[in-house]
PDB file of C-alpha atoms and ligand atoms in Angstrom:
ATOM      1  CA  UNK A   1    -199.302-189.953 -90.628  1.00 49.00           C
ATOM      2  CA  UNK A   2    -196.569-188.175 -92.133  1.00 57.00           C
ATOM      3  CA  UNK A   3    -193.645-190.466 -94.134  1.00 73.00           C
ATOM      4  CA  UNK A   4    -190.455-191.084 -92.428  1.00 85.00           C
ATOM      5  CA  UNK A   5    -187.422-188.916 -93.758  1.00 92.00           C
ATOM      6  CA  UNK A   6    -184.743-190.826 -95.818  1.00 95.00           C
ATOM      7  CA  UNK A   7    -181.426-190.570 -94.047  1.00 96.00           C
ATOM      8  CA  UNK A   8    -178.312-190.406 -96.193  1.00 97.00           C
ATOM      9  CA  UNK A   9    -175.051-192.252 -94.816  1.00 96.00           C
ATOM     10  CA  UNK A  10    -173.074-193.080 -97.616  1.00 96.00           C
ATOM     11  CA  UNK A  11    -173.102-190.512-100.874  1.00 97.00           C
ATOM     12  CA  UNK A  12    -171.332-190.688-104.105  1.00 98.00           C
ATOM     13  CA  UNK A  13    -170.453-188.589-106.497  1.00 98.00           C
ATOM     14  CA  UNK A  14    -169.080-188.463-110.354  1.00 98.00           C
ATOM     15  CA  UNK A  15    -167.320-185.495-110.314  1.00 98.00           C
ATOM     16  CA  UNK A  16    -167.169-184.584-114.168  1.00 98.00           C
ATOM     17  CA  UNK A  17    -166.775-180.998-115.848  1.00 98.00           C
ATOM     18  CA  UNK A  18    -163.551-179.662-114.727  1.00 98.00           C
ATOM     19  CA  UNK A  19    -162.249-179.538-118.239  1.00 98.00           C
ATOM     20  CA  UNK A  20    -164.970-177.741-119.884  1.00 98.00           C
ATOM     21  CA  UNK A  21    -165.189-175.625-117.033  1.00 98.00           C
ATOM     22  CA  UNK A  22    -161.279-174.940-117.844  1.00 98.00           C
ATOM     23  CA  UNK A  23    -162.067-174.409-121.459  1.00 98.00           C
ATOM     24  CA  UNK A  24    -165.217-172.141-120.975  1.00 98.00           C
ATOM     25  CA  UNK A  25    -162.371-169.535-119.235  1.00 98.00           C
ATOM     26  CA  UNK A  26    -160.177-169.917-121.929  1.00 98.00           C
ATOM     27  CA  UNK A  27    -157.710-172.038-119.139  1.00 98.00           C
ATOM     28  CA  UNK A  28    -155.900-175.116-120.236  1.00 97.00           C
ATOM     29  CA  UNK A  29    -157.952-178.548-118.926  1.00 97.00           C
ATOM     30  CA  UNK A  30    -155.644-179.138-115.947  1.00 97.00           C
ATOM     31  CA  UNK A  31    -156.407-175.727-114.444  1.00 98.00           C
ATOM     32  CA  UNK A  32    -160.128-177.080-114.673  1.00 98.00           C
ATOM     33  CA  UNK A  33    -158.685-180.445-112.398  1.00 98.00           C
ATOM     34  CA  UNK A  34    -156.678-178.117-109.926  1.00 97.00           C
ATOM     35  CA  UNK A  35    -160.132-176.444-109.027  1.00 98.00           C
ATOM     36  CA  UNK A  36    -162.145-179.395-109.281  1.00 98.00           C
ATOM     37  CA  UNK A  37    -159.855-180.195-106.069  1.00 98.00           C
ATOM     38  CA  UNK A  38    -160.690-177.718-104.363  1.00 98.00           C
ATOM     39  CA  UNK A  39    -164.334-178.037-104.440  1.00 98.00           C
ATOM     40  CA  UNK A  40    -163.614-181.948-103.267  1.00 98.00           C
ATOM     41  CA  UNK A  41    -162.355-180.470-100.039  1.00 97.00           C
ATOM     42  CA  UNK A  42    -165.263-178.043 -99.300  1.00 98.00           C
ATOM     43  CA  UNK A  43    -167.801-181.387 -99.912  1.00 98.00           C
ATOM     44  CA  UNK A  44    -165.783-183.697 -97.413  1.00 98.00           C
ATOM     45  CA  UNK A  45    -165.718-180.857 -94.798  1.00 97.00           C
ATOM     46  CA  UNK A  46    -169.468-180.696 -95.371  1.00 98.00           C
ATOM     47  CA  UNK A  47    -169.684-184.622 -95.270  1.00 98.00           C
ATOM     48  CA  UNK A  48    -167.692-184.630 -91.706  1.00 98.00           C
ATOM     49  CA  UNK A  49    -169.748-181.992 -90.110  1.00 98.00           C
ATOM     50  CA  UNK A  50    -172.748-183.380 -91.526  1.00 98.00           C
ATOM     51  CA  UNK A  51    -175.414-185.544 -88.552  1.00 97.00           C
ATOM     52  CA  UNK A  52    -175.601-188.826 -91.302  1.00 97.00           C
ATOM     53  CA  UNK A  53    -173.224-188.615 -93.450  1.00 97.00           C
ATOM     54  CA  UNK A  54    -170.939-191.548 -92.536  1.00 96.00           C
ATOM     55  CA  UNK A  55    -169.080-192.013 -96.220  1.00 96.00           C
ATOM     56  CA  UNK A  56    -168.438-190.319 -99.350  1.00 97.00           C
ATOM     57  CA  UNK A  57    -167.176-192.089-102.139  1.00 97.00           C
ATOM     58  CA  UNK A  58    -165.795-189.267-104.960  1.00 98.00           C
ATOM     59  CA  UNK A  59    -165.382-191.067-108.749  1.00 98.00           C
ATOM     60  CA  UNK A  60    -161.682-189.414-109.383  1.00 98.00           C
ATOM     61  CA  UNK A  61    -159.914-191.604-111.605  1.00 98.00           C
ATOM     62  CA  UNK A  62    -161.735-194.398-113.682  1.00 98.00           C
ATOM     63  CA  UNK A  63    -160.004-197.317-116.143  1.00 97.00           C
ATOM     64  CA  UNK A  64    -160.802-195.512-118.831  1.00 97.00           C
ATOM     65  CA  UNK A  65    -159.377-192.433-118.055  1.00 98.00           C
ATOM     66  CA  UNK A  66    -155.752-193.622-119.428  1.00 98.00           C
ATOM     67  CA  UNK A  67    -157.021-193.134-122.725  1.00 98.00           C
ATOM     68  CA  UNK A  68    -156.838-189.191-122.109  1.00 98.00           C
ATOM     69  CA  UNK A  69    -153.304-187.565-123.509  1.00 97.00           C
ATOM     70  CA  UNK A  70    -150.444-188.509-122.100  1.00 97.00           C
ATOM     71  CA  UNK A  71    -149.928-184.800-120.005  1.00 97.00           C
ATOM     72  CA  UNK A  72    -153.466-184.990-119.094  1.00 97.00           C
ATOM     73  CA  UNK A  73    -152.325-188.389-117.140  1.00 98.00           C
ATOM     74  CA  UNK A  74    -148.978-187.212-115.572  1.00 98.00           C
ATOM     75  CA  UNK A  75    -150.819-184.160-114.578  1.00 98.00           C
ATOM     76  CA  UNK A  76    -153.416-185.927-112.847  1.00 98.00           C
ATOM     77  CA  UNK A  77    -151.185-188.401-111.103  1.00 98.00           C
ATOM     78  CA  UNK A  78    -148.612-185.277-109.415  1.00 98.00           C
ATOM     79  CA  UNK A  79    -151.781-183.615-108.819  1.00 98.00           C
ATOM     80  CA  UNK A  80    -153.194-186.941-106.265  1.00 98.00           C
ATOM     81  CA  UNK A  81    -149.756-187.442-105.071  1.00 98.00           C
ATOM     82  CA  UNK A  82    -148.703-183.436-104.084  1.00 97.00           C
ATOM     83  CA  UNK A  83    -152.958-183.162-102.787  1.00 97.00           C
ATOM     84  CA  UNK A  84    -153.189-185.853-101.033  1.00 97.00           C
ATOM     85  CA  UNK A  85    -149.893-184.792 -98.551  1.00 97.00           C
ATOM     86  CA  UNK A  86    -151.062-181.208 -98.319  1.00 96.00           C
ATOM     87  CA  UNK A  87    -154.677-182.735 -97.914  1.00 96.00           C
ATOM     88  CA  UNK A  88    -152.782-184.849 -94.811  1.00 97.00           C
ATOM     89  CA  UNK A  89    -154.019-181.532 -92.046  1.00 97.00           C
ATOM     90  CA  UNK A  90    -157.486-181.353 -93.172  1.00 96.00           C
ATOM     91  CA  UNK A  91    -157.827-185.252 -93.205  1.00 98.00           C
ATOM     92  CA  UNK A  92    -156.787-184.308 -89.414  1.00 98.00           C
ATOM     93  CA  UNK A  93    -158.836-181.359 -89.129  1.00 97.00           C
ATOM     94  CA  UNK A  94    -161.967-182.694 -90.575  1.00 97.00           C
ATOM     95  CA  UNK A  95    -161.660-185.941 -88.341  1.00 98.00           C
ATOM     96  CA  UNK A  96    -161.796-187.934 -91.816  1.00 98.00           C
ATOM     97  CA  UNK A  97    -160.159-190.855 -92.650  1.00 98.00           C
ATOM     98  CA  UNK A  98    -159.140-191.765 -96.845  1.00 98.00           C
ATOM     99  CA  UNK A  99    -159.704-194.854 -98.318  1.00 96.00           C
ATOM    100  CA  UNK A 100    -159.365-195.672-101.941  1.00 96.00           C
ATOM    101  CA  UNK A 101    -160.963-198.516-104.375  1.00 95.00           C
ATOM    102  CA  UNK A 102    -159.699-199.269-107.389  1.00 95.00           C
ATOM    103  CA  UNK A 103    -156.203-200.296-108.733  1.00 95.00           C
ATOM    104  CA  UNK A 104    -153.734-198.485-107.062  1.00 95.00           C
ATOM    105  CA  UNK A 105    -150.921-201.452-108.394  1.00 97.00           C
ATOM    106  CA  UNK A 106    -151.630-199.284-111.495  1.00 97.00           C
ATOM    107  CA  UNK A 107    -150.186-196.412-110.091  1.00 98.00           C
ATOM    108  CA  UNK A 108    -146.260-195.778-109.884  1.00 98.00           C
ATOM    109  CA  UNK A 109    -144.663-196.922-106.534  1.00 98.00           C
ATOM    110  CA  UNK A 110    -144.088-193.466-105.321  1.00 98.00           C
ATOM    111  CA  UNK A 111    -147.884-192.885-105.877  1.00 98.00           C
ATOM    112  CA  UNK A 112    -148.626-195.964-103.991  1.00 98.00           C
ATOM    113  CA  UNK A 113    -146.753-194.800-101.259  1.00 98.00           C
ATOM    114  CA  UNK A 114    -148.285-191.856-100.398  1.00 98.00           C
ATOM    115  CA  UNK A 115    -151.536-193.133-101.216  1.00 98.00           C
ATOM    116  CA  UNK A 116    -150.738-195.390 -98.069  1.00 98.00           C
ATOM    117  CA  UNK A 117    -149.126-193.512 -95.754  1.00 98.00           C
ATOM    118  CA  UNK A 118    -152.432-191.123 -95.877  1.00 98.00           C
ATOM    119  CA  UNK A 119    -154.522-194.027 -95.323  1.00 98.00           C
ATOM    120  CA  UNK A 120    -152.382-195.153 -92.115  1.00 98.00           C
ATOM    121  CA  UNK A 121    -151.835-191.454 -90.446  1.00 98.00           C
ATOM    122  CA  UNK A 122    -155.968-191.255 -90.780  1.00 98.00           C
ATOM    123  CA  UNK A 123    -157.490-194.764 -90.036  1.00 98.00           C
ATOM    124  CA  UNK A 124    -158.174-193.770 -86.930  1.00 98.00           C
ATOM    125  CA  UNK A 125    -160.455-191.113 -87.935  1.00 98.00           C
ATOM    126  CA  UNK A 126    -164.416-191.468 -87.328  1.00 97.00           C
ATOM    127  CA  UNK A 127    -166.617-188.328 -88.646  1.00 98.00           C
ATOM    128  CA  UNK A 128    -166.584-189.343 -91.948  1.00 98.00           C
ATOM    129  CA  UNK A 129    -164.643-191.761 -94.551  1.00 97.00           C
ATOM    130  CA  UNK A 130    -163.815-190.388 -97.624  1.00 97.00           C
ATOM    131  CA  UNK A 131    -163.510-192.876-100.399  1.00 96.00           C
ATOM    132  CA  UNK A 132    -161.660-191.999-103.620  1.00 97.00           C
ATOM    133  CA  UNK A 133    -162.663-193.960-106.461  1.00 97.00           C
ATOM    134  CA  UNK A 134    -158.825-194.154-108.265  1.00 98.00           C
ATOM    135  CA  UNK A 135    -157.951-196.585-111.230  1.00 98.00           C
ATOM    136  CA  UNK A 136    -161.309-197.276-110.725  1.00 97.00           C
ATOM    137  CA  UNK A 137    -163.867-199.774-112.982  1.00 97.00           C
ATOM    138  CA  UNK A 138    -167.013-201.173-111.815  1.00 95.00           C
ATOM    139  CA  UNK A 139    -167.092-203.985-114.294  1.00 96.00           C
ATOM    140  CA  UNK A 140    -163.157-204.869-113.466  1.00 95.00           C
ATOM    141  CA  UNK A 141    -164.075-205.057-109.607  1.00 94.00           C
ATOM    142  CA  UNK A 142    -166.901-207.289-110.107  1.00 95.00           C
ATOM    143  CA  UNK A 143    -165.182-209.714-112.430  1.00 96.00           C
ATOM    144  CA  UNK A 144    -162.346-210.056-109.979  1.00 95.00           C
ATOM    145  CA  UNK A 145    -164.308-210.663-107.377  1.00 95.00           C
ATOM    146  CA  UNK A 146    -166.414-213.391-108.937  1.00 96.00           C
ATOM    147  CA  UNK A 147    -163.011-215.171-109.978  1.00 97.00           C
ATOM    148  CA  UNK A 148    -161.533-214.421-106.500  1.00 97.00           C
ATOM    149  CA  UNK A 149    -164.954-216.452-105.498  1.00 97.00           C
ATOM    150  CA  UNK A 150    -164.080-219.256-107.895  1.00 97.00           C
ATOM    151  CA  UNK A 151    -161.098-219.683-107.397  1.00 98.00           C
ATOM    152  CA  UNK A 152    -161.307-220.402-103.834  1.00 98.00           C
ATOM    153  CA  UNK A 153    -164.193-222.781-104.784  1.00 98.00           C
ATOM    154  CA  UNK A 154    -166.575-220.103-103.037  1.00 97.00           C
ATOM    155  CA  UNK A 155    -170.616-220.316-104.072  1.00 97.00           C
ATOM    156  CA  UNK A 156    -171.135-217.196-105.993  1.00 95.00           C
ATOM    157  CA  UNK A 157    -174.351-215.809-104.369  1.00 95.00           C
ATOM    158  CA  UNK A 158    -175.808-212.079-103.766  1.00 92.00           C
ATOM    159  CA  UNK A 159    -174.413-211.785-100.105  1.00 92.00           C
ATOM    160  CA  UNK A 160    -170.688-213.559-100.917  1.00 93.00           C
ATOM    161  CA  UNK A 161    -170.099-211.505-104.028  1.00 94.00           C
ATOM    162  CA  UNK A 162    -171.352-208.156-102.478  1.00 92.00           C
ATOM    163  CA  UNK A 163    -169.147-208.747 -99.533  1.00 92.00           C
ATOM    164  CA  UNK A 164    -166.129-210.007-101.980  1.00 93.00           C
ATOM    165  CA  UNK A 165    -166.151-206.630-103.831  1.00 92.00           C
ATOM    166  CA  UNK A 166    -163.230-204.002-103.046  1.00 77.00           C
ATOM    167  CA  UNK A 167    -166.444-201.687-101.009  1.00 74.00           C
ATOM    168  CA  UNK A 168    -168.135-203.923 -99.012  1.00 60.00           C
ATOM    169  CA  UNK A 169    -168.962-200.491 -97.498  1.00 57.00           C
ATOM    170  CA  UNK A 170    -172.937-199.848 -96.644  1.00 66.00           C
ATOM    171  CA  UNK A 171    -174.771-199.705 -99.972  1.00 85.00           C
ATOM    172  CA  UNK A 172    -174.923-196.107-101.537  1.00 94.00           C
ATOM    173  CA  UNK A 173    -177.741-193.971-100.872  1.00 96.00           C
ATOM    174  CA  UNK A 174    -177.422-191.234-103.300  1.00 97.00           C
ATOM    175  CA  UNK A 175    -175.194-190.556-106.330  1.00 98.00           C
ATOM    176  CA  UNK A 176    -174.769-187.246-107.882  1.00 98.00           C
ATOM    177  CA  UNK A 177    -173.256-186.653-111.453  1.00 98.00           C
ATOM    178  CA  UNK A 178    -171.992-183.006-112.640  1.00 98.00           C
ATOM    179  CA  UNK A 179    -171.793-181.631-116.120  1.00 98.00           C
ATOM    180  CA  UNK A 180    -175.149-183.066-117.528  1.00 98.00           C
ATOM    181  CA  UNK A 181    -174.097-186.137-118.663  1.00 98.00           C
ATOM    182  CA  UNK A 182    -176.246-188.728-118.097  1.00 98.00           C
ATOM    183  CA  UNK A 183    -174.289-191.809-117.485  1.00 98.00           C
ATOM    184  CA  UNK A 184    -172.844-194.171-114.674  1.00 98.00           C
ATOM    185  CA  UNK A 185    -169.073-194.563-116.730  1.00 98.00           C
ATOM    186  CA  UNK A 186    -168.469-197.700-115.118  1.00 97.00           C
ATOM    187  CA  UNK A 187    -169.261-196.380-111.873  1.00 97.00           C
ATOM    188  CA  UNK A 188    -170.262-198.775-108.937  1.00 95.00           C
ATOM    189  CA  UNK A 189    -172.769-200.751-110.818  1.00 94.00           C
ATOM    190  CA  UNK A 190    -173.828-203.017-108.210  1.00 94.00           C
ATOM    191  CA  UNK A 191    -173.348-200.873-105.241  1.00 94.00           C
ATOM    192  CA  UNK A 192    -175.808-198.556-106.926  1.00 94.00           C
ATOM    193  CA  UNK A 193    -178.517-200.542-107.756  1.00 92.00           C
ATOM    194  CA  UNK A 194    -181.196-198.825-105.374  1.00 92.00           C
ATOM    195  CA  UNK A 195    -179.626-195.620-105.140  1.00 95.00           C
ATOM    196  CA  UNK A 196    -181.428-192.186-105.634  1.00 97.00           C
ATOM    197  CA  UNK A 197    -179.806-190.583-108.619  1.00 98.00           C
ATOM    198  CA  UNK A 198    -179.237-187.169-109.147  1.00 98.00           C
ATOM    199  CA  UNK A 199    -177.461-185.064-112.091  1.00 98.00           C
ATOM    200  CA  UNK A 200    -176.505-181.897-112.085  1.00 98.00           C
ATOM    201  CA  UNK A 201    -175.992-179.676-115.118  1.00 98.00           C
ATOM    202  CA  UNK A 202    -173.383-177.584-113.022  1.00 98.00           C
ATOM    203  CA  UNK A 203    -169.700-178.542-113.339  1.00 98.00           C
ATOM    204  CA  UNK A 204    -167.515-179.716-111.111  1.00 98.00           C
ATOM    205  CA  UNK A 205    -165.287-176.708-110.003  1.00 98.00           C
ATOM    206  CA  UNK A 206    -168.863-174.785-109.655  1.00 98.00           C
ATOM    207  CA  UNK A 207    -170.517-177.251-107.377  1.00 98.00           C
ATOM    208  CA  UNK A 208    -171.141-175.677-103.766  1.00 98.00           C
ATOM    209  CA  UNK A 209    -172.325-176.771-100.373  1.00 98.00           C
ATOM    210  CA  UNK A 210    -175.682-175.136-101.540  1.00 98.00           C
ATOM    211  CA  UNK A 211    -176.438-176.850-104.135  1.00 98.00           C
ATOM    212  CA  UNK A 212    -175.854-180.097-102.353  1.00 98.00           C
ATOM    213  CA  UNK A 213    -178.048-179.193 -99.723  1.00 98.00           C
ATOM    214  CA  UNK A 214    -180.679-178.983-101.942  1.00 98.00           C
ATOM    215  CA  UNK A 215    -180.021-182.045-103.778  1.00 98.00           C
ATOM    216  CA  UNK A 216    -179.879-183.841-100.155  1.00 98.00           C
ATOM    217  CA  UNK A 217    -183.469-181.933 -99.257  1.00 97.00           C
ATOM    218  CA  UNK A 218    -184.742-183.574-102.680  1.00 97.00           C
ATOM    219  CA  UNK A 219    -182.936-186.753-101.459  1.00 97.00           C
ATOM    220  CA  UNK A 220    -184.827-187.089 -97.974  1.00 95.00           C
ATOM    221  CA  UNK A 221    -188.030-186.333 -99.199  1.00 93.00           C
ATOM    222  CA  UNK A 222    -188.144-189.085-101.745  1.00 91.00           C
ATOM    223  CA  UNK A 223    -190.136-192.385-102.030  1.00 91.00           C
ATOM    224  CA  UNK A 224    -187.749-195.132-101.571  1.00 88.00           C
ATOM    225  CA  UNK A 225    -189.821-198.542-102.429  1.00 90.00           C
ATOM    226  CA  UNK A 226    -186.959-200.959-103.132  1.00 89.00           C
ATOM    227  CA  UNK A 227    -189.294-202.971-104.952  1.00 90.00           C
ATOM    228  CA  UNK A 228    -192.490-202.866-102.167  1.00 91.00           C
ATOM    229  CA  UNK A 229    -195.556-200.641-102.310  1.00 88.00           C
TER     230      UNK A 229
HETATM  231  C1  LIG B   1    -163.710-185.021-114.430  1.00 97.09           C
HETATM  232  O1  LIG B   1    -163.654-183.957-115.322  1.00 97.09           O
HETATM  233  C2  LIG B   1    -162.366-185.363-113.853  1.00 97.09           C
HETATM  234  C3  LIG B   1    -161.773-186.610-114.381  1.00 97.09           C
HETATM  235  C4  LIG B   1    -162.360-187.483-115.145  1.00 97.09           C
HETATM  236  C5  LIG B   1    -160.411-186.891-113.962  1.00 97.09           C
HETATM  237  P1  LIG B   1    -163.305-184.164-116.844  1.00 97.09           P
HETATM  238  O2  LIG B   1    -161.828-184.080-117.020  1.00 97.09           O
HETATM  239  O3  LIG B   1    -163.942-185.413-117.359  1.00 97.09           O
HETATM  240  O4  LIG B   1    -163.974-182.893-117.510  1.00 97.09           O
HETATM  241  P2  LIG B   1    -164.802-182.848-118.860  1.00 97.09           P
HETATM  242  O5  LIG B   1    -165.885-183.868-118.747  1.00 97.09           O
HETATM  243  O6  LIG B   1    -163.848-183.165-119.956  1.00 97.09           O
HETATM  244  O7  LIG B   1    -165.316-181.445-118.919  1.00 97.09           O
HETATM  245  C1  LIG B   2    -166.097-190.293-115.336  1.00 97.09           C
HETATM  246  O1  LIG B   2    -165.940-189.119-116.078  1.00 97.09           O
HETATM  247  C2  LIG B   2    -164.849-190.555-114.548  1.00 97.09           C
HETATM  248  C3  LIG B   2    -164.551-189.593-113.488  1.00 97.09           C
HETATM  249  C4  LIG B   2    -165.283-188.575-113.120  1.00 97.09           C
HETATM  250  C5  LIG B   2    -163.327-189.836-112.788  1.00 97.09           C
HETATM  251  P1  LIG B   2    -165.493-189.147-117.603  1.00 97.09           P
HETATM  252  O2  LIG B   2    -165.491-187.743-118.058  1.00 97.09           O
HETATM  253  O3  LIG B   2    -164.236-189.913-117.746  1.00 97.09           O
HETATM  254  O4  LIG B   2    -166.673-189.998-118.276  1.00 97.09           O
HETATM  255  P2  LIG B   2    -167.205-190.038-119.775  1.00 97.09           P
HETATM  256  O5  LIG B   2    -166.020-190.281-120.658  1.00 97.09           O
HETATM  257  O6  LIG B   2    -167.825-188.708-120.043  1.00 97.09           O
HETATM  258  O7  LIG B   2    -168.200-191.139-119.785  1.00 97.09           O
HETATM  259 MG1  LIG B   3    -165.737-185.820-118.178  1.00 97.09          MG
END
């Protein structure tokens, strides 16, 4: 009897590289993000069109990432707010609706804004949800959800914490790093606990449609035991 396929609905990714890739051209680091962009795009097209694909959650921003020089920072934060409005008629295009976890509070007010005026104009989109991971910290979410929990004199259990985190979306399937490192950076700890891993020694602003496909192909025809036989 041949073994069932896996199917992959919800896929993350750590998208990491874009300033060596920068530096390796002899580009300053934010020309490296500006690409990196791009190549975020071309996946979430993929992700809408694709038969399974229901959500992809992209790592863009984490709580560490304020420790990076000040321009690095200010660059990063014009480059969400001026991408996500042009990104506004491919959201439409690609039938895909934006959602974010993380702090946004930590963002300026403008920032905010426009982070949720994209969310309203695509909410009603169905082929896929993209998910940007902004201000983002695993260990943060879970330790304000746990005292959210407590403080409403909640039982802390499996199911109520899962639910009380800020992606009570379907657990991930697959995550895929760039750049050869070898590290979750505070990434979705819990949501990843059973996930099918996958890193990539290809950088960010190089990653294609291709070389997902055969990550997924890899992804599909793996054993996934979740503990049984
Ligand atoms: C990932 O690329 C993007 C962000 C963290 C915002 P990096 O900026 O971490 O690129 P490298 O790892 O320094 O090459
Ligand atoms: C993780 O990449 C965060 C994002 C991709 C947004 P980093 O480049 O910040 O991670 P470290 O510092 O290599 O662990
Ligand atoms: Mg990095």
């Amino acid at each position: 009897m041949s073994k069932n396929k896996n199917i992959l609905k919800h896929l993350a990714i750590i998208m990491d590289g874009n300033g060596r890739w920068a530096k390796e051209r002899g580009h300053v680091r934010t020309k490296g993000h500006e690409k990196g962009a791009e190549v975020t795009r071309e996946i979430t097209h993929y992700c809408a069109e694709h038969p399974t694909i229901e959500t992809v959650t992209f790592y863009a921003f984490s709580t560490e990432n304020w420790k990076r020089p000040k321009y690095e920072v200010n660059f990063l934060m014009k480059l969400l707010d001026s991408w996500l409005k042009n990104e506004l008629e491919t959201y439409h295009k690609f039938g895909a609706k934006f959602e974010t976890v993380g702090n946004i509070e930590g963002f300026s007010p403008k920032l905010q804004e426009t982070i949720a005026y994209i969310k309203k104009e695509t909410a009603h989109h169905t082929n896929v949800t993209q998910i940007l991971a902004l201000n983002y910290g695993s260990r943060e979410e879970i330790a304000k959800a746990a005292s959210r929990l407590a403080q409403r004199n909640e039982p802390i259990t499996e199911e109520s914490l899962g639910n009380e985190l800020n992606t009570p979306y379907n657990d991930i399937d697959m995550m895929i790093r760039t750049s050869g490192e070898v590290r979750l950076s505070n990434f979705l700890l819990w949501q990843l606990s059973y996930s099918e891993l996958f890193f990539t020694e290809t950088l960010w602003p190089d990653f294609t449609i291709e070389e997902l496909e055969e990550i997924i192909d890899q992804y599909v025809n793996r054993d996934r035991r979740f503990g049984g036989i």
